[in-house]
């Protein structure tokens, strides 16, 4: 089988897998940035909570050793309080005890108090001392002795080197964990996408392995999302198949049907060239004229049939007044013939949806058949049948269509032979128009003749 040629393209191919992978990478990057921010805050809070407990424990131990002797507040600093704080080896420790009179009893007298002192509440605050960032805890203890009363403030502070290191360690561990999980997730997404896109590869292989003339529907198992694509491809292939079939029918019809009249014309013209008898020559000329008329009629109907087949798929339905279409078709027939056609139309518009060109061709073929094969008068009638249906009928006083032809309406070249009065395509054209417009081809004998036409569904007003 000949392989399909590569189609030129002006745009580079965009892989669905690559686009989804890039989208996932962007999402992962955003999540990672958010995780870094959240982990950093969590790590800082966790480190502060851990070291603040040490500061609070040391301050409580110091506050328990504040005693009043000889009318003065004294402090016996416990060694255990500073042993707790010494667990942070890289940090320096500062303390300050302030008596009820506001004087420093012991410690670093210039250790800053909180800027927003909350009065009687204990509090933790950040400040700078001796050129370093420190974290301090202020504990208040109420003294109510005979000679000494008021608040004693215990401030214990520590530099933040160890707690910053702990916060960074927590953040780094969290980020590394999330990054590793993200990479694993991204790899899993790639694997899942490859599995999910396998049906597309099967569709591609199925199409490429087909014969170039095989336009039958693709029938393979596929997920719902791919099934939608398959249905769209199948609809396109059905339209393409109809187009190719119409083109092949036109070529076959033209090759088969035109060959016979052209051969007859050639034979008649050859006889005319060799004939000297004026009477015989006149009869030959008459036959040549009749054959020419028949050939012209055949060519017109072949082109008309091809036009109808083309517009059945391409034309967009419009809101049309059936009375106007009937009048336009009658005027076109009258312009090419001296035959009289009576027209009967209702007063109110008869609105339908359809293609005006196809409908005019169908009406013209009905009128031509009645003029050629029926008996006058020929009447073109548009009449409402009900609130939902309306008919366009062509009536004449003839005997109507022969039973053998009536049974084959819709087939091409259903009449017996090709002659000046019939090319055998008229009713096939009418049947095609009826099918494409959702109409019904109706025909029946009346008391004094025959009528044939189309019954349409009326558009909702």
Short mmCIF file of C-alpha atoms in Angstrom, two decimals:
data_model
loop_
_atom_site.label_atom_id
_atom_site.label_comp_id
_atom_site.label_asym_id
_atom_site.label_seq_id
_atom_site.Cartn_x
_atom_site.Cartn_y
_atom_site.Cartn_z
CA UNK A 1 0.00 0.00 0.00
CA UNK A 2 1.31 3.42 -0.90
CA UNK A 3 2.07 5.47 2.24
CA UNK A 4 0.37 8.80 2.77
CA UNK A 5 2.60 11.78 1.95
CA UNK A 6 3.53 14.10 4.75
CA UNK A 7 1.36 17.19 4.78
CA UNK A 8 3.13 20.56 4.76
CA UNK A 9 2.44 22.77 7.73
CA UNK A 10 3.30 26.32 8.63
CA UNK A 11 2.95 25.76 12.37
CA UNK A 12 5.19 23.47 14.42
CA UNK A 13 3.46 20.44 15.91
CA UNK A 14 2.40 20.87 19.51
CA UNK A 15 2.42 17.71 21.58
CA UNK A 16 -0.44 17.33 24.02
CA UNK A 17 1.87 15.41 26.36
CA UNK A 18 4.49 18.18 26.27
CA UNK A 19 1.89 20.88 26.86
CA UNK A 20 0.39 18.97 29.79
CA UNK A 21 3.89 18.30 31.14
CA UNK A 22 4.76 22.00 30.95
CA UNK A 23 1.50 22.90 32.65
CA UNK A 24 2.20 20.41 35.42
CA UNK A 25 5.74 21.78 35.78
CA UNK A 26 4.40 25.33 36.14
CA UNK A 27 1.82 24.16 38.69
CA UNK A 28 4.54 22.27 40.56
CA UNK A 29 6.77 25.36 40.59
CA UNK A 30 3.94 27.51 41.98
CA UNK A 31 3.17 24.87 44.62
CA UNK A 32 6.87 24.64 45.49
CA UNK A 33 7.14 28.42 45.94
CA UNK A 34 4.03 28.42 48.12
CA UNK A 35 5.47 25.50 50.09
CA UNK A 36 8.73 27.34 50.65
CA UNK A 37 6.85 30.35 51.97
CA UNK A 38 4.56 28.25 54.18
CA UNK A 39 7.40 25.98 55.37
CA UNK A 40 9.57 28.98 56.20
CA UNK A 41 6.79 30.49 58.30
CA UNK A 42 6.04 27.15 59.95
CA UNK A 43 9.74 26.54 60.64
CA UNK A 44 10.16 30.01 62.17
CA UNK A 45 7.07 29.57 64.33
CA UNK A 46 8.21 26.11 65.45
CA UNK A 47 11.71 27.35 66.29
CA UNK A 48 10.32 30.35 68.17
CA UNK A 49 7.96 28.12 70.13
CA UNK A 50 10.79 25.77 71.08
CA UNK A 51 13.27 28.43 72.21
CA UNK A 52 10.59 30.63 73.78
CA UNK A 53 9.77 27.75 76.11
CA UNK A 54 13.41 27.68 77.20
CA UNK A 55 13.34 31.42 77.86
CA UNK A 56 10.07 31.11 79.80
CA UNK A 57 11.44 28.20 81.86
CA UNK A 58 14.59 30.12 82.73
CA UNK A 59 12.60 33.24 83.68
CA UNK A 60 10.30 31.17 85.92
CA UNK A 61 13.26 29.59 87.69
CA UNK A 62 14.82 33.01 88.30
CA UNK A 63 11.51 34.48 89.49
CA UNK A 64 11.19 31.69 92.07
CA UNK A 65 14.54 32.74 93.62
CA UNK A 66 13.54 36.37 94.19
CA UNK A 67 13.30 36.90 97.99
CA UNK A 68 12.74 39.87 100.30
CA UNK A 69 15.32 40.19 103.07
CA UNK A 70 15.87 43.11 105.42
CA UNK A 71 13.26 45.10 103.53
CA UNK A 72 14.98 44.68 100.19
CA UNK A 73 14.38 42.44 97.16
CA UNK A 74 17.28 40.07 96.53
CA UNK A 75 17.93 37.53 93.80
CA UNK A 76 19.74 34.20 94.14
CA UNK A 77 20.37 33.28 90.51
CA UNK A 78 19.87 29.53 89.93
CA UNK A 79 22.49 27.80 87.81
CA UNK A 80 19.87 25.47 86.33
CA UNK A 81 18.16 28.41 84.60
CA UNK A 82 21.22 29.12 82.51
CA UNK A 83 21.89 25.44 81.90
CA UNK A 84 18.62 25.30 79.94
CA UNK A 85 19.69 28.21 77.77
CA UNK A 86 23.16 26.79 77.26
CA UNK A 87 21.65 24.05 75.09
CA UNK A 88 21.86 26.58 72.25
CA UNK A 89 25.65 26.57 72.08
CA UNK A 90 26.01 29.27 69.45
CA UNK A 91 23.83 31.80 71.28
CA UNK A 92 24.65 34.32 73.97
CA UNK A 93 22.36 34.78 76.98
CA UNK A 94 21.44 38.06 78.68
CA UNK A 95 19.27 38.74 81.69
CA UNK A 96 17.99 41.64 83.75
CA UNK A 97 15.98 41.79 86.98
CA UNK A 98 14.21 45.07 87.76
CA UNK A 99 12.89 45.74 91.25
CA UNK A 100 9.59 47.37 92.23
CA UNK A 101 11.29 50.75 92.33
CA UNK A 102 12.36 50.44 88.68
CA UNK A 103 16.03 49.93 89.45
CA UNK A 104 18.02 47.02 88.05
CA UNK A 105 18.72 44.54 90.81
CA UNK A 106 21.17 42.47 88.77
CA UNK A 107 22.07 41.64 85.17
CA UNK A 108 22.54 43.86 82.14
CA UNK A 109 21.11 47.20 83.05
CA UNK A 110 20.82 48.41 79.47
CA UNK A 111 18.95 45.35 78.19
CA UNK A 112 15.98 46.94 76.36
CA UNK A 113 12.41 46.64 77.59
CA UNK A 114 9.65 45.98 75.03
CA UNK A 115 8.59 49.05 73.10
CA UNK A 116 4.91 48.24 73.56
CA UNK A 117 4.88 47.32 77.26
CA UNK A 118 1.58 45.58 78.01
CA UNK A 119 1.49 46.52 81.67
CA UNK A 120 0.82 43.50 83.88
CA UNK A 121 1.04 40.83 81.14
CA UNK A 122 4.03 38.64 80.45
CA UNK A 123 5.28 38.97 76.88
CA UNK A 124 7.84 37.84 74.35
CA UNK A 125 9.48 40.37 72.06
CA UNK A 126 12.33 40.89 69.57
CA UNK A 127 14.96 43.57 69.92
CA UNK A 128 18.61 44.29 69.22
CA UNK A 129 21.29 44.26 71.87
CA UNK A 130 25.04 44.53 71.60
CA UNK A 131 24.85 44.49 67.81
CA UNK A 132 22.84 41.26 67.58
CA UNK A 133 19.23 40.29 67.12
CA UNK A 134 17.85 38.88 70.35
CA UNK A 135 14.64 37.29 71.50
CA UNK A 136 13.56 38.24 75.04
CA UNK A 137 10.93 37.10 77.51
CA UNK A 138 9.54 39.47 80.14
CA UNK A 139 8.08 37.84 83.26
CA UNK A 140 6.36 39.90 86.00
CA UNK A 141 6.15 38.75 89.61
CA UNK A 142 4.06 40.60 92.19
CA UNK A 143 5.71 41.22 95.56
CA UNK A 144 3.44 42.09 98.48
CA UNK A 145 5.67 42.25 101.53
CA UNK A 146 5.49 44.72 104.43
CA UNK A 147 8.35 46.83 103.28
CA UNK A 148 8.48 45.85 99.59
CA UNK A 149 5.49 45.69 97.22
CA UNK A 150 5.03 45.99 93.45
CA UNK A 151 6.11 44.22 90.29
CA UNK A 152 9.49 42.63 89.85
CA UNK A 153 10.38 42.23 86.17
CA UNK A 154 12.53 39.33 85.02
CA UNK A 155 13.92 39.63 81.49
CA UNK A 156 15.78 36.73 79.93
CA UNK A 157 17.12 37.20 76.38
CA UNK A 158 19.03 35.08 73.90
CA UNK A 159 20.54 35.71 70.48
CA UNK A 160 18.69 34.10 67.54
CA UNK A 161 21.45 32.22 65.74
CA UNK A 162 20.32 28.73 66.77
CA UNK A 163 16.61 29.34 66.28
CA UNK A 164 17.21 30.77 62.76
CA UNK A 165 19.29 27.67 61.95
CA UNK A 166 16.50 25.42 63.25
CA UNK A 167 13.89 27.28 61.20
CA UNK A 168 16.00 26.95 58.06
CA UNK A 169 16.53 23.25 58.70
CA UNK A 170 12.79 22.66 59.06
CA UNK A 171 12.13 24.67 55.90
CA UNK A 172 14.79 22.84 53.91
CA UNK A 173 13.49 19.43 54.96
CA UNK A 174 9.94 20.38 54.03
CA UNK A 175 10.99 21.81 50.65
CA UNK A 176 13.12 18.79 49.80
CA UNK A 177 10.26 16.46 50.71
CA UNK A 178 7.77 18.42 48.59
CA UNK A 179 10.25 18.70 45.69
CA UNK A 180 10.91 14.96 45.73
CA UNK A 181 7.17 14.24 45.88
CA UNK A 182 6.62 16.72 43.03
CA UNK A 183 9.22 15.07 40.80
CA UNK A 184 7.70 11.65 41.48
CA UNK A 185 4.25 13.10 40.76
CA UNK A 186 5.50 14.63 37.51
CA UNK A 187 6.97 11.30 36.41
CA UNK A 188 3.70 9.57 37.26
CA UNK A 189 1.80 12.20 35.25
CA UNK A 190 4.03 11.53 32.23
CA UNK A 191 3.41 7.78 32.53
CA UNK A 192 -0.35 8.29 32.96
CA UNK A 193 -0.45 10.67 29.98
CA UNK A 194 1.32 8.13 27.79
CA UNK A 195 -1.20 5.49 28.80
CA UNK A 196 -4.12 7.88 28.33
CA UNK A 197 -2.94 8.95 24.85
CA UNK A 198 -2.53 5.40 23.53
CA UNK A 199 -6.02 5.44 21.93
CA UNK A 200 -4.92 8.37 19.77
CA UNK A 201 -1.97 6.33 18.55
CA UNK A 202 -4.36 3.45 17.73
CA UNK A 203 -6.56 5.83 15.75
CA UNK A 204 -3.51 7.08 13.86
CA UNK A 205 -2.35 3.55 13.03
CA UNK A 206 -5.87 2.53 11.96
CA UNK A 207 -6.12 5.47 9.56
CA UNK A 208 -2.61 5.04 8.14
CA UNK A 209 -3.08 1.30 7.59
CA UNK A 210 -6.30 1.80 5.62
CA UNK A 211 -6.60 1.61 1.88
CA UNK A 212 -6.73 5.05 0.28
CA UNK A 213 -10.25 4.33 -1.03
CA UNK A 214 -11.63 3.04 2.28
CA UNK A 215 -13.90 5.72 3.75
CA UNK A 216 -15.94 3.45 6.01
CA UNK A 217 -16.38 4.58 9.65
CA UNK A 218 -13.56 3.91 12.09
CA UNK A 219 -14.82 1.44 14.68
CA UNK A 220 -12.34 0.93 17.51
CA UNK A 221 -12.70 1.00 21.29
CA UNK A 222 -11.78 4.40 22.71
CA UNK A 223 -12.43 6.52 25.83
CA UNK A 224 -15.25 9.06 25.73
CA UNK A 225 -12.92 11.99 24.95
CA UNK A 226 -11.31 10.18 22.02
CA UNK A 227 -14.70 8.81 20.90
CA UNK A 228 -15.83 12.40 20.28
CA UNK A 229 -12.83 12.90 17.99
CA UNK A 230 -13.58 9.59 16.23
CA UNK A 231 -17.20 10.64 15.66
CA UNK A 232 -16.03 13.93 14.14
CA UNK A 233 -13.61 12.04 11.85
CA UNK A 234 -16.36 9.61 10.85
CA UNK A 235 -18.78 12.46 10.07
CA UNK A 236 -16.12 14.07 7.90
CA UNK A 237 -15.43 10.77 6.14
CA UNK A 238 -19.15 10.28 5.47
CA UNK A 239 -19.36 13.74 3.90
CA UNK A 240 -16.22 13.03 1.88
CA UNK A 241 -17.64 9.67 0.79
CA UNK A 242 -20.84 11.34 -0.40
CA UNK A 243 -18.83 13.93 -2.32
CA UNK A 244 -16.66 11.31 -3.98
CA UNK A 245 -19.71 9.17 -4.77
CA UNK A 246 -21.47 12.18 -6.34
CA UNK A 247 -18.38 13.00 -8.39
CA UNK A 248 -17.99 9.38 -9.53
CA UNK A 249 -21.70 9.19 -10.41
CA UNK A 250 -21.46 12.38 -12.41
CA UNK A 251 -18.39 11.17 -14.32
CA UNK A 252 -19.99 7.75 -14.93
CA UNK A 253 -23.31 9.27 -15.99
CA UNK A 254 -21.66 11.76 -18.30
CA UNK A 255 -19.40 9.12 -19.84
CA UNK A 256 -22.21 6.61 -20.28
CA UNK A 257 -25.12 8.81 -21.29
CA UNK A 258 -23.40 11.40 -23.48
CA UNK A 259 -21.55 8.81 -25.56
CA UNK A 260 -24.76 7.42 -27.15
CA UNK A 261 -26.26 10.74 -28.37
CA UNK A 262 -22.88 11.96 -29.58
CA UNK A 263 -22.46 8.73 -31.57
CA UNK A 264 -25.95 9.21 -33.02
CA UNK A 265 -25.16 12.83 -33.91
CA UNK A 266 -21.96 11.75 -35.63
CA UNK A 267 -23.82 9.10 -37.62
CA UNK A 268 -26.65 11.49 -38.59
CA UNK A 269 -24.21 14.20 -39.62
CA UNK A 270 -22.21 11.69 -41.70
CA UNK A 271 -25.40 10.65 -43.48
CA UNK A 272 -26.31 14.28 -44.09
CA UNK A 273 -22.93 14.94 -45.66
CA UNK A 274 -23.39 12.04 -48.07
CA UNK A 275 -27.07 12.74 -48.91
CA UNK A 276 -28.12 14.75 -52.01
CA UNK A 277 -31.89 14.23 -51.88
CA UNK A 278 -33.43 17.45 -50.44
CA UNK A 279 -36.31 15.65 -48.74
CA UNK A 280 -34.09 13.06 -47.07
CA UNK A 281 -31.62 15.80 -46.12
CA UNK A 282 -34.43 17.79 -44.50
CA UNK A 283 -35.44 14.76 -42.43
CA UNK A 284 -31.83 14.27 -41.39
CA UNK A 285 -31.57 17.90 -40.38
CA UNK A 286 -34.72 17.50 -38.29
CA UNK A 287 -33.23 14.44 -36.57
CA UNK A 288 -29.99 16.31 -35.97
CA UNK A 289 -31.94 19.13 -34.35
CA UNK A 290 -33.89 16.69 -32.16
CA UNK A 291 -30.70 14.91 -31.12
CA UNK A 292 -29.06 18.26 -30.32
CA UNK A 293 -32.03 19.29 -28.20
CA UNK A 294 -31.91 15.96 -26.36
CA UNK A 295 -28.17 16.28 -25.78
CA UNK A 296 -28.59 19.82 -24.45
CA UNK A 297 -31.36 18.65 -22.14
CA UNK A 298 -29.17 15.81 -20.92
CA UNK A 299 -26.24 18.16 -20.24
CA UNK A 300 -28.52 20.57 -18.36
CA UNK A 301 -29.91 17.83 -16.16
CA UNK A 302 -26.52 16.27 -15.50
CA UNK A 303 -25.21 19.63 -14.32
CA UNK A 304 -28.40 20.26 -12.37
CA UNK A 305 -28.11 16.88 -10.65
CA UNK A 306 -24.45 17.56 -9.79
CA UNK A 307 -25.43 20.99 -8.41
CA UNK A 308 -28.16 19.49 -6.22
CA UNK A 309 -25.80 16.82 -4.87
CA UNK A 310 -23.19 19.49 -4.10
CA UNK A 311 -25.59 21.89 -2.37
CA UNK A 312 -27.16 19.12 -0.28
CA UNK A 313 -24.02 19.18 1.88
CA UNK A 314 -22.86 22.76 1.41
CA UNK A 315 -25.91 25.03 1.30
CA UNK A 316 -27.11 26.67 4.50
CA UNK A 317 -30.87 26.49 5.06
CA UNK A 318 -32.69 29.83 4.92
CA UNK A 319 -36.15 31.02 5.86
CA UNK A 320 -37.99 31.07 2.52
CA UNK A 321 -41.46 31.93 1.29
CA UNK A 322 -42.50 28.96 -0.85
CA UNK A 323 -44.73 31.24 -2.96
CA UNK A 324 -41.74 33.36 -4.01
CA UNK A 325 -39.63 30.31 -4.93
CA UNK A 326 -42.53 28.97 -7.05
CA UNK A 327 -42.90 32.30 -8.90
CA UNK A 328 -39.13 32.52 -9.57
CA UNK A 329 -39.09 28.98 -11.02
CA UNK A 330 -42.17 29.70 -13.16
CA UNK A 331 -40.58 32.88 -14.57
CA UNK A 332 -37.39 30.98 -15.51
CA UNK A 333 -39.42 28.31 -17.35
CA UNK A 334 -41.56 30.95 -19.08
CA UNK A 335 -38.41 32.79 -20.23
CA UNK A 336 -37.27 29.65 -22.11
CA UNK A 337 -40.67 28.47 -23.37
CA UNK A 338 -43.86 29.91 -24.80
CA UNK A 339 -45.97 27.44 -22.83
CA UNK A 340 -48.58 28.94 -20.49
CA UNK A 341 -48.40 27.99 -16.81
CA UNK A 342 -51.22 28.86 -14.44
CA UNK A 343 -50.14 29.78 -10.90
CA UNK A 344 -52.32 29.47 -7.79
CA UNK A 345 -50.87 30.89 -4.57
CA UNK A 346 -52.35 31.55 -1.11
CA UNK A 347 -52.62 35.08 0.26
CA UNK A 348 -50.51 34.39 3.36
CA UNK A 349 -46.78 33.57 3.25
CA UNK A 350 -45.83 29.88 3.39
CA UNK A 351 -42.50 29.84 5.23
CA UNK A 352 -40.14 26.86 5.03
CA UNK A 353 -36.42 26.28 5.59
CA UNK A 354 -34.34 25.32 2.60
CA UNK A 355 -31.95 26.16 -0.21
CA UNK A 356 -33.59 28.44 -2.80
CA UNK A 357 -31.40 27.26 -5.71
CA UNK A 358 -32.12 23.55 -5.14
CA UNK A 359 -35.84 24.20 -4.69
CA UNK A 360 -36.04 26.21 -7.92
CA UNK A 361 -34.30 23.39 -9.80
CA UNK A 362 -36.77 20.84 -8.43
CA UNK A 363 -39.80 23.00 -9.35
CA UNK A 364 -38.42 23.65 -12.84
CA UNK A 365 -37.98 19.92 -13.41
CA UNK A 366 -41.55 19.25 -12.27
CA UNK A 367 -42.84 21.93 -14.63
CA UNK A 368 -40.71 20.68 -17.54
CA UNK A 369 -42.02 17.13 -17.05
CA UNK A 370 -45.61 18.37 -17.01
CA UNK A 371 -45.08 20.53 -20.12
CA UNK A 372 -43.32 17.75 -22.05
CA UNK A 373 -45.33 14.71 -20.98
CA UNK A 374 -48.65 16.05 -19.65
CA UNK A 375 -51.56 17.87 -21.19
CA UNK A 376 -52.44 21.51 -20.68
CA UNK A 377 -53.40 23.39 -18.71
CA UNK A 378 -50.35 23.07 -16.40
CA UNK A 379 -51.03 24.56 -12.95
CA UNK A 380 -48.42 25.40 -10.30
CA UNK A 381 -50.06 25.31 -6.86
CA UNK A 382 -48.80 26.26 -3.40
CA UNK A 383 -51.29 25.31 -0.71
CA UNK A 384 -51.18 24.86 3.08
CA UNK A 385 -52.15 21.34 4.16
CA UNK A 386 -52.20 21.95 7.92
CA UNK A 387 -50.61 24.21 10.51
CA UNK A 388 -47.38 22.21 10.15
CA UNK A 389 -47.31 21.20 6.48
CA UNK A 390 -47.64 22.78 3.05
CA UNK A 391 -47.57 21.39 -0.50
CA UNK A 392 -46.12 22.60 -3.79
CA UNK A 393 -47.89 20.73 -6.61
CA UNK A 394 -47.75 20.70 -10.40
CA UNK A 395 -51.04 19.61 -12.01
CA UNK A 396 -51.88 18.76 -15.60
CA UNK A 397 -54.63 16.92 -17.46
CA UNK A 398 -52.49 14.00 -18.63
CA UNK A 399 -52.49 10.39 -17.55
CA UNK A 400 -49.50 10.85 -15.21
CA UNK A 401 -46.39 8.76 -14.75
CA UNK A 402 -46.36 5.19 -16.03
CA UNK A 403 -46.44 2.60 -13.22
CA UNK A 404 -43.01 1.20 -14.11
CA UNK A 405 -41.49 4.71 -13.96
CA UNK A 406 -43.41 5.64 -10.78
CA UNK A 407 -41.93 2.64 -8.99
CA UNK A 408 -38.41 3.82 -9.90
CA UNK A 409 -38.72 7.50 -8.93
CA UNK A 410 -35.43 8.58 -7.38
CA UNK A 411 -33.28 6.46 -9.68
CA UNK A 412 -31.18 8.16 -12.32
CA UNK A 413 -32.24 7.63 -15.95
CA UNK A 414 -35.48 5.89 -14.98
CA UNK A 415 -37.18 6.76 -18.30
CA UNK A 416 -36.82 4.64 -21.40
CA UNK A 417 -33.95 6.05 -23.32
CA UNK A 418 -32.69 9.57 -23.90
CA UNK A 419 -34.67 11.68 -26.31
CA UNK A 420 -35.46 15.29 -27.05
CA UNK A 421 -38.24 15.34 -24.48
CA UNK A 422 -36.59 13.47 -21.60
CA UNK A 423 -33.12 12.90 -20.24
CA UNK A 424 -34.31 10.63 -17.43
CA UNK A 425 -32.97 12.75 -14.55
CA UNK A 426 -35.85 15.12 -13.74
CA UNK A 427 -37.63 13.12 -11.07
CA UNK A 428 -34.32 11.92 -9.64
CA UNK A 429 -33.39 15.58 -9.10
CA UNK A 430 -36.77 16.25 -7.45
CA UNK A 431 -36.34 13.20 -5.20
CA UNK A 432 -32.85 14.35 -4.15
CA UNK A 433 -34.14 17.82 -3.26
CA UNK A 434 -36.99 16.29 -1.25
CA UNK A 435 -34.54 14.11 0.68
CA UNK A 436 -32.18 17.00 1.49
CA UNK A 437 -35.09 19.21 2.68
CA UNK A 438 -36.91 16.63 4.77
CA UNK A 439 -39.85 16.82 2.34
CA UNK A 440 -42.02 14.05 0.91
CA UNK A 441 -42.50 13.46 -2.83
CA UNK A 442 -46.27 13.12 -3.33
CA UNK A 443 -48.12 12.06 -6.50
CA UNK A 444 -51.62 10.90 -7.28
CA UNK A 445 -54.23 11.00 -10.01
CA UNK A 446 -57.14 13.43 -9.84
CA UNK A 447 -60.50 13.15 -11.49
CA UNK A 448 -59.33 14.96 -14.60
CA UNK A 449 -55.56 14.57 -14.58
CA UNK A 450 -52.44 14.02 -12.49
CA UNK A 451 -50.51 16.00 -9.88
CA UNK A 452 -47.04 15.60 -8.40
CA UNK A 453 -45.07 17.74 -5.96
CA UNK A 454 -43.40 18.13 -2.58
CA UNK A 455 -44.89 18.31 0.89
CA UNK A 456 -42.80 20.45 3.31
CA UNK A 457 -42.74 21.04 7.04
CA UNK A 458 -43.70 24.69 7.65
CA UNK A 459 -41.29 26.79 9.74
CA UNK A 460 -42.54 27.82 13.16
CA UNK A 461 -43.46 31.50 13.17
#
